[in-house]
Amino acid sequence: SLNNVMMTVNAKLKENFYDFLKKNNQSEVAAFVVYSAINNDRNIQTKVADTMFNILTGKAKSCFYGIEMYKMLSKLRAIEVGYMAPDFTLPDSTEKKKYTLSALRGKYVLIDFWASWCGPCKAEIPYLKKAYNNFHHKGFEIMSVSLDDKKDKWTSALKQFQMPWIQVSDIKGFSSIVNDLYHVPSIPKTLLLDKTGKIIATDLRGDALDKKLEELLGK
């Protein structure tokens, strides 16, 4: 009985919320309301955020909160299946070579956000090695993006784990340029891209990555 009451109340709140947005879709106040709703819900679905944002128009989108909201949405889309992964360029540990994500088009690519201090990240390395060994020759690549902020820690981990795929970082931790593009509040975080750069899966842990690549590329 209580659940039914709560469902009714929540449905009415949602109805009133969207009615307010539609009636005030050019208002900076509406922009602030949507910005707050997106910013305060860590589990908000991208499509829901998109729906709210698309109701707004005019000054609501061009004001401060409208602009900040667009930045937030862009970062949410960047980790959502069905959206394109934003392009970026970062150097390797020697700082003599740079790698650009879009240069890997034509391959299935796993973007692996990690750091040397992250235990769960390091626990995934054997599974990444397995997938790389099984599917690299079939058109699979990994780009590991370190969110370390100390170069010696990163390079020490590279020597220890001997990962044979692309390793890049700007050594700025969570202030890295990739954090301006992707919503990565915690690690490990992985995104699997198709040959066009579109995200087709996220957070494939353990043998799940190997199984997914088997579906895409065969045994």
PDB file of C-alpha atoms in Angstrom:
ATOM      1  CA  SER A   1       0.000   0.000   0.000  1.00  0.00           C
ATOM      2  CA  LEU A   2       2.818   2.390   0.924  1.00  0.00           C
ATOM      3  CA  ASN A   3       4.701   1.485  -2.256  1.00  0.00           C
ATOM      4  CA  ASN A   4       1.618   2.318  -4.319  1.00  0.00           C
ATOM      5  CA  VAL A   5       1.347   5.701  -2.617  1.00  0.00           C
ATOM      6  CA  MET A   6       5.031   6.435  -3.230  1.00  0.00           C
ATOM      7  CA  MET A   7       4.720   5.446  -6.894  1.00  0.00           C
ATOM      8  CA  THR A   8       1.743   7.780  -7.286  1.00  0.00           C
ATOM      9  CA  VAL A   9       3.571  10.647  -5.578  1.00  0.00           C
ATOM     10  CA  ASN A  10       6.735  10.135  -7.664  1.00  0.00           C
ATOM     11  CA  ALA A  11       4.718   9.980 -10.881  1.00  0.00           C
ATOM     12  CA  LYS A  12       3.002  13.267  -9.966  1.00  0.00           C
ATOM     13  CA  LEU A  13       6.346  14.893  -9.079  1.00  0.00           C
ATOM     14  CA  LYS A  14       7.763  13.829 -12.427  1.00  0.00           C
ATOM     15  CA  GLU A  15       4.685  15.133 -14.254  1.00  0.00           C
ATOM     16  CA  ASN A  16       4.902  18.489 -12.465  1.00  0.00           C
ATOM     17  CA  PHE A  17       8.644  18.695 -13.125  1.00  0.00           C
ATOM     18  CA  TYR A  18       8.254  18.274 -16.886  1.00  0.00           C
ATOM     19  CA  ASP A  19       5.230  20.585 -16.966  1.00  0.00           C
ATOM     20  CA  PHE A  20       7.362  23.275 -15.321  1.00  0.00           C
ATOM     21  CA  LEU A  21      10.168  22.781 -17.858  1.00  0.00           C
ATOM     22  CA  LYS A  22       7.801  22.985 -20.832  1.00  0.00           C
ATOM     23  CA  LYS A  23       6.118  26.151 -19.534  1.00  0.00           C
ATOM     24  CA  ASN A  24       9.438  27.821 -18.689  1.00  0.00           C
ATOM     25  CA  ASN A  25      11.698  26.306 -21.329  1.00  0.00           C
ATOM     26  CA  GLN A  26      13.454  29.605 -22.092  1.00  0.00           C
ATOM     27  CA  SER A  27      14.044  30.513 -18.448  1.00  0.00           C
ATOM     28  CA  GLU A  28      17.447  30.544 -16.763  1.00  0.00           C
ATOM     29  CA  VAL A  29      15.667  29.174 -13.701  1.00  0.00           C
ATOM     30  CA  ALA A  30      14.622  26.117 -15.707  1.00  0.00           C
ATOM     31  CA  ALA A  31      18.219  25.742 -16.856  1.00  0.00           C
ATOM     32  CA  PHE A  32      19.376  25.800 -13.220  1.00  0.00           C
ATOM     33  CA  VAL A  33      16.755  23.217 -12.259  1.00  0.00           C
ATOM     34  CA  VAL A  34      17.849  20.810 -15.006  1.00  0.00           C
ATOM     35  CA  TYR A  35      21.537  21.435 -14.248  1.00  0.00           C
ATOM     36  CA  SER A  36      20.927  20.606 -10.584  1.00  0.00           C
ATOM     37  CA  ALA A  37      18.916  17.495 -11.437  1.00  0.00           C
ATOM     38  CA  ILE A  38      21.717  16.138 -13.651  1.00  0.00           C
ATOM     39  CA  ASN A  39      24.562  17.210 -11.376  1.00  0.00           C
ATOM     40  CA  ASN A  40      23.051  15.727  -8.209  1.00  0.00           C
ATOM     41  CA  ASP A  41      22.096  12.326  -9.632  1.00  0.00           C
ATOM     42  CA  ARG A  42      25.241  10.187 -10.052  1.00  0.00           C
ATOM     43  CA  ASN A  43      23.159   7.415 -11.651  1.00  0.00           C
ATOM     44  CA  ILE A  44      21.190   9.508 -14.098  1.00  0.00           C
ATOM     45  CA  GLN A  45      20.663   7.905 -17.485  1.00  0.00           C
ATOM     46  CA  THR A  46      22.037   9.839 -20.439  1.00  0.00           C
ATOM     47  CA  LYS A  47      18.764   9.594 -22.365  1.00  0.00           C
ATOM     48  CA  VAL A  48      16.860  11.090 -19.423  1.00  0.00           C
ATOM     49  CA  ALA A  49      19.363  13.951 -19.180  1.00  0.00           C
ATOM     50  CA  ASP A  50      19.139  14.463 -22.948  1.00  0.00           C
ATOM     51  CA  THR A  51      15.332  14.613 -22.771  1.00  0.00           C
ATOM     52  CA  MET A  52      15.397  17.310 -20.088  1.00  0.00           C
ATOM     53  CA  PHE A  53      18.052  19.327 -21.894  1.00  0.00           C
ATOM     54  CA  ASN A  54      16.216  19.161 -25.227  1.00  0.00           C
ATOM     55  CA  ILE A  55      13.082  20.690 -23.686  1.00  0.00           C
ATOM     56  CA  LEU A  56      15.054  23.866 -23.033  1.00  0.00           C
ATOM     57  CA  THR A  57      15.538  26.518 -25.694  1.00  0.00           C
ATOM     58  CA  GLY A  58      16.821  30.036 -26.244  1.00  0.00           C
ATOM     59  CA  LYS A  59      18.381  31.728 -23.221  1.00  0.00           C
ATOM     60  CA  ALA A  60      17.982  28.591 -21.106  1.00  0.00           C
ATOM     61  CA  LYS A  61      20.602  26.887 -23.264  1.00  0.00           C
ATOM     62  CA  SER A  62      22.878  29.883 -23.794  1.00  0.00           C
ATOM     63  CA  CYS A  63      23.089  31.000 -20.147  1.00  0.00           C
ATOM     64  CA  PHE A  64      25.817  29.833 -17.745  1.00  0.00           C
ATOM     65  CA  TYR A  65      23.866  26.803 -16.508  1.00  0.00           C
ATOM     66  CA  GLY A  66      22.857  25.857 -20.042  1.00  0.00           C
ATOM     67  CA  ILE A  67      26.492  25.871 -21.160  1.00  0.00           C
ATOM     68  CA  GLU A  68      27.651  23.911 -18.098  1.00  0.00           C
ATOM     69  CA  MET A  69      24.831  21.450 -18.647  1.00  0.00           C
ATOM     70  CA  TYR A  70      25.944  20.872 -22.238  1.00  0.00           C
ATOM     71  CA  LYS A  71      29.477  20.107 -21.002  1.00  0.00           C
ATOM     72  CA  MET A  72      28.095  17.617 -18.483  1.00  0.00           C
ATOM     73  CA  LEU A  73      25.949  15.926 -21.122  1.00  0.00           C
ATOM     74  CA  SER A  74      28.885  15.639 -23.492  1.00  0.00           C
ATOM     75  CA  LYS A  75      30.866  13.823 -20.791  1.00  0.00           C
ATOM     76  CA  LEU A  76      27.931  11.520 -20.013  1.00  0.00           C
ATOM     77  CA  ARG A  77      27.510  10.646 -23.700  1.00  0.00           C
ATOM     78  CA  ALA A  78      31.234   9.875 -23.876  1.00  0.00           C
ATOM     79  CA  ILE A  79      30.786   6.785 -21.685  1.00  0.00           C
ATOM     80  CA  GLU A  80      27.385   5.648 -23.000  1.00  0.00           C
ATOM     81  CA  VAL A  81      26.768   2.796 -25.420  1.00  0.00           C
ATOM     82  CA  GLY A  82      25.591   4.102 -28.782  1.00  0.00           C
ATOM     83  CA  TYR A  83      27.526   7.376 -28.672  1.00  0.00           C
ATOM     84  CA  MET A  84      30.850   8.243 -30.302  1.00  0.00           C
ATOM     85  CA  ALA A  85      33.940   8.331 -28.108  1.00  0.00           C
ATOM     86  CA  PRO A  86      35.505  11.831 -28.125  1.00  0.00           C
ATOM     87  CA  ASP A  87      38.885  12.057 -29.803  1.00  0.00           C
ATOM     88  CA  PHE A  88      42.058  12.876 -27.895  1.00  0.00           C
ATOM     89  CA  THR A  89      45.838  12.757 -28.250  1.00  0.00           C
ATOM     90  CA  LEU A  90      48.232  11.847 -25.444  1.00  0.00           C
ATOM     91  CA  PRO A  91      51.958  11.004 -25.208  1.00  0.00           C
ATOM     92  CA  ASP A  92      53.537   7.696 -24.221  1.00  0.00           C
ATOM     93  CA  SER A  93      55.916   7.335 -21.277  1.00  0.00           C
ATOM     94  CA  THR A  94      58.902   8.532 -23.343  1.00  0.00           C
ATOM     95  CA  GLU A  95      56.994  11.716 -24.296  1.00  0.00           C
ATOM     96  CA  LYS A  96      58.551  11.302 -27.753  1.00  0.00           C
ATOM     97  CA  LYS A  97      55.515   9.685 -29.345  1.00  0.00           C
ATOM     98  CA  LYS A  98      51.883  10.698 -29.237  1.00  0.00           C
ATOM     99  CA  TYR A  99      48.858   8.561 -29.953  1.00  0.00           C
ATOM    100  CA  THR A 100      45.502   9.781 -31.255  1.00  0.00           C
ATOM    101  CA  LEU A 101      42.381   7.728 -30.609  1.00  0.00           C
ATOM    102  CA  SER A 102      40.825   8.389 -34.035  1.00  0.00           C
ATOM    103  CA  ALA A 103      43.986   7.038 -35.721  1.00  0.00           C
ATOM    104  CA  LEU A 104      42.872   3.583 -34.544  1.00  0.00           C
ATOM    105  CA  ARG A 105      39.643   3.641 -36.579  1.00  0.00           C
ATOM    106  CA  GLY A 106      39.151   0.414 -38.489  1.00  0.00           C
ATOM    107  CA  LYS A 107      39.925  -1.641 -35.363  1.00  0.00           C
ATOM    108  CA  TYR A 108      37.949  -2.631 -32.306  1.00  0.00           C
ATOM    109  CA  VAL A 109      39.496  -0.524 -29.537  1.00  0.00           C
ATOM    110  CA  LEU A 110      39.315  -0.801 -25.771  1.00  0.00           C
ATOM    111  CA  ILE A 111      39.940   2.456 -23.902  1.00  0.00           C
ATOM    112  CA  ASP A 112      41.207   1.428 -20.485  1.00  0.00           C
ATOM    113  CA  PHE A 113      41.243   4.138 -17.798  1.00  0.00           C
ATOM    114  CA  TRP A 114      43.504   3.012 -14.958  1.00  0.00           C
ATOM    115  CA  ALA A 115      46.338   4.029 -12.597  1.00  0.00           C
ATOM    116  CA  SER A 116      49.301   2.348 -10.937  1.00  0.00           C
ATOM    117  CA  TRP A 117      47.785   2.862  -7.472  1.00  0.00           C
ATOM    118  CA  CYS A 118      44.461   1.227  -8.398  1.00  0.00           C
ATOM    119  CA  GLY A 119      44.278  -2.368  -7.140  1.00  0.00           C
ATOM    120  CA  PRO A 120      41.151  -3.367  -9.121  1.00  0.00           C
ATOM    121  CA  CYS A 121      42.775  -1.915 -12.266  1.00  0.00           C
ATOM    122  CA  LYS A 122      45.861  -4.068 -11.808  1.00  0.00           C
ATOM    123  CA  ALA A 123      43.667  -7.110 -11.156  1.00  0.00           C
ATOM    124  CA  GLU A 124      42.238  -6.689 -14.669  1.00  0.00           C
ATOM    125  CA  ILE A 125      45.637  -6.731 -16.404  1.00  0.00           C
ATOM    126  CA  PRO A 126      45.801 -10.550 -16.814  1.00  0.00           C
ATOM    127  CA  TYR A 127      42.406 -10.492 -18.525  1.00  0.00           C
ATOM    128  CA  LEU A 128      43.487  -7.628 -20.783  1.00  0.00           C
ATOM    129  CA  LYS A 129      46.606  -9.585 -21.722  1.00  0.00           C
ATOM    130  CA  LYS A 130      44.511 -12.633 -22.519  1.00  0.00           C
ATOM    131  CA  ALA A 131      42.178 -10.623 -24.769  1.00  0.00           C
ATOM    132  CA  TYR A 132      45.081  -8.849 -26.451  1.00  0.00           C
ATOM    133  CA  ASN A 133      46.915 -12.100 -27.136  1.00  0.00           C
ATOM    134  CA  ASN A 134      43.784 -13.743 -28.523  1.00  0.00           C
ATOM    135  CA  PHE A 135      42.446 -10.940 -30.685  1.00  0.00           C
ATOM    136  CA  HIS A 136      45.118  -8.348 -31.495  1.00  0.00           C
ATOM    137  CA  HIS A 137      45.975 -10.142 -34.736  1.00  0.00           C
ATOM    138  CA  LYS A 138      42.298 -10.017 -35.696  1.00  0.00           C
ATOM    139  CA  GLY A 139      42.019  -6.239 -35.411  1.00  0.00           C
ATOM    140  CA  PHE A 140      41.743  -5.523 -31.685  1.00  0.00           C
ATOM    141  CA  GLU A 141      43.723  -2.778 -29.942  1.00  0.00           C
ATOM    142  CA  ILE A 142      43.942  -1.454 -26.397  1.00  0.00           C
ATOM    143  CA  MET A 143      44.738   2.129 -25.411  1.00  0.00           C
ATOM    144  CA  SER A 144      45.432   2.323 -21.684  1.00  0.00           C
ATOM    145  CA  VAL A 145      45.060   5.854 -20.337  1.00  0.00           C
ATOM    146  CA  SER A 146      46.788   6.262 -16.982  1.00  0.00           C
ATOM    147  CA  LEU A 147      45.305   8.690 -14.480  1.00  0.00           C
ATOM    148  CA  ASP A 148      48.519   8.707 -12.469  1.00  0.00           C
ATOM    149  CA  ASP A 149      49.898  12.040 -11.310  1.00  0.00           C
ATOM    150  CA  LYS A 150      53.435  10.783 -10.650  1.00  0.00           C
ATOM    151  CA  LYS A 151      55.430   9.666 -13.668  1.00  0.00           C
ATOM    152  CA  ASP A 152      57.810   7.412 -11.750  1.00  0.00           C
ATOM    153  CA  LYS A 153      54.907   5.414 -10.332  1.00  0.00           C
ATOM    154  CA  TRP A 154      53.384   5.003 -13.782  1.00  0.00           C
ATOM    155  CA  THR A 155      56.617   3.982 -15.539  1.00  0.00           C
ATOM    156  CA  SER A 156      57.452   1.578 -12.698  1.00  0.00           C
ATOM    157  CA  ALA A 157      54.067  -0.118 -13.151  1.00  0.00           C
ATOM    158  CA  LEU A 158      54.648  -0.348 -16.917  1.00  0.00           C
ATOM    159  CA  LYS A 159      57.950  -2.138 -16.313  1.00  0.00           C
ATOM    160  CA  GLN A 160      56.370  -4.437 -13.728  1.00  0.00           C
ATOM    161  CA  PHE A 161      53.338  -5.527 -15.743  1.00  0.00           C
ATOM    162  CA  GLN A 162      54.845  -5.491 -19.259  1.00  0.00           C
ATOM    163  CA  MET A 163      51.649  -4.613 -21.125  1.00  0.00           C
ATOM    164  CA  PRO A 164      52.347  -4.800 -24.881  1.00  0.00           C
ATOM    165  CA  TRP A 165      49.649  -2.365 -26.015  1.00  0.00           C
ATOM    166  CA  ILE A 166      49.425   1.446 -26.250  1.00  0.00           C
ATOM    167  CA  GLN A 167      50.112   3.245 -22.970  1.00  0.00           C
ATOM    168  CA  VAL A 168      49.486   7.002 -22.703  1.00  0.00           C
ATOM    169  CA  SER A 169      49.143   9.689 -20.037  1.00  0.00           C
ATOM    170  CA  ASP A 170      49.644  13.394 -19.399  1.00  0.00           C
ATOM    171  CA  ILE A 171      50.468  12.606 -15.735  1.00  0.00           C
ATOM    172  CA  LYS A 172      47.773  14.929 -14.400  1.00  0.00           C
ATOM    173  CA  GLY A 173      45.667  12.419 -12.510  1.00  0.00           C
ATOM    174  CA  PHE A 174      41.971  13.241 -12.525  1.00  0.00           C
ATOM    175  CA  SER A 175      42.828  16.660 -13.971  1.00  0.00           C
ATOM    176  CA  SER A 176      43.889  14.961 -17.211  1.00  0.00           C
ATOM    177  CA  ILE A 177      42.523  16.324 -20.475  1.00  0.00           C
ATOM    178  CA  VAL A 178      40.532  13.108 -20.858  1.00  0.00           C
ATOM    179  CA  ASN A 179      38.511  14.060 -17.777  1.00  0.00           C
ATOM    180  CA  ASP A 180      37.310  17.135 -19.667  1.00  0.00           C
ATOM    181  CA  LEU A 181      35.918  14.755 -22.299  1.00  0.00           C
ATOM    182  CA  TYR A 182      34.856  11.632 -20.396  1.00  0.00           C
ATOM    183  CA  HIS A 183      32.887  11.200 -17.174  1.00  0.00           C
ATOM    184  CA  VAL A 184      35.324   9.011 -15.229  1.00  0.00           C
ATOM    185  CA  PRO A 185      34.828   9.693 -11.500  1.00  0.00           C
ATOM    186  CA  SER A 186      36.372   6.337 -10.576  1.00  0.00           C
ATOM    187  CA  ILE A 187      38.534   3.599 -12.067  1.00  0.00           C
ATOM    188  CA  PRO A 188      38.870   1.049 -13.539  1.00  0.00           C
ATOM    189  CA  LYS A 189      36.691   2.198 -16.419  1.00  0.00           C
ATOM    190  CA  THR A 190      36.718   0.631 -19.872  1.00  0.00           C
ATOM    191  CA  LEU A 191      34.949   1.480 -23.124  1.00  0.00           C
ATOM    192  CA  LEU A 192      34.869  -0.892 -26.097  1.00  0.00           C
ATOM    193  CA  LEU A 193      34.611   0.908 -29.445  1.00  0.00           C
ATOM    194  CA  ASP A 194      33.641  -0.484 -32.823  1.00  0.00           C
ATOM    195  CA  LYS A 195      35.584   0.213 -35.996  1.00  0.00           C
ATOM    196  CA  THR A 196      33.939   3.627 -36.406  1.00  0.00           C
ATOM    197  CA  GLY A 197      34.736   4.803 -32.869  1.00  0.00           C
ATOM    198  CA  LYS A 198      31.246   4.222 -31.458  1.00  0.00           C
ATOM    199  CA  ILE A 199      30.919   2.802 -27.951  1.00  0.00           C
ATOM    200  CA  ILE A 200      29.426  -0.710 -28.059  1.00  0.00           C
ATOM    201  CA  ALA A 201      30.121  -1.931 -24.508  1.00  0.00           C
ATOM    202  CA  THR A 202      31.404  -0.642 -21.176  1.00  0.00           C
ATOM    203  CA  ASP A 203      33.115  -2.112 -18.128  1.00  0.00           C
ATOM    204  CA  LEU A 204      33.689  -5.626 -19.467  1.00  0.00           C
ATOM    205  CA  ARG A 205      35.484  -7.124 -16.477  1.00  0.00           C
ATOM    206  CA  GLY A 206      37.274 -10.456 -16.278  1.00  0.00           C
ATOM    207  CA  ASP A 207      36.515 -12.896 -19.073  1.00  0.00           C
ATOM    208  CA  ALA A 208      33.570 -10.777 -20.257  1.00  0.00           C
ATOM    209  CA  LEU A 209      35.896  -8.840 -22.589  1.00  0.00           C
ATOM    210  CA  ASP A 210      37.234 -12.042 -24.148  1.00  0.00           C
ATOM    211  CA  LYS A 211      33.698 -13.363 -24.689  1.00  0.00           C
ATOM    212  CA  LYS A 212      32.533 -10.107 -26.277  1.00  0.00           C
ATOM    213  CA  LEU A 213      35.493 -10.033 -28.666  1.00  0.00           C
ATOM    214  CA  GLU A 214      34.812 -13.665 -29.562  1.00  0.00           C
ATOM    215  CA  GLU A 215      31.285 -12.600 -30.579  1.00  0.00           C
ATOM    216  CA  LEU A 216      32.677  -9.783 -32.720  1.00  0.00           C
ATOM    217  CA  LEU A 217      35.798 -11.368 -34.195  1.00  0.00           C
ATOM    218  CA  GLY A 218      35.280 -15.107 -33.866  1.00  0.00           C
ATOM    219  CA  LYS A 219      37.408 -17.650 -32.035  1.00  0.00           C
TER     220      LYS A 219
END
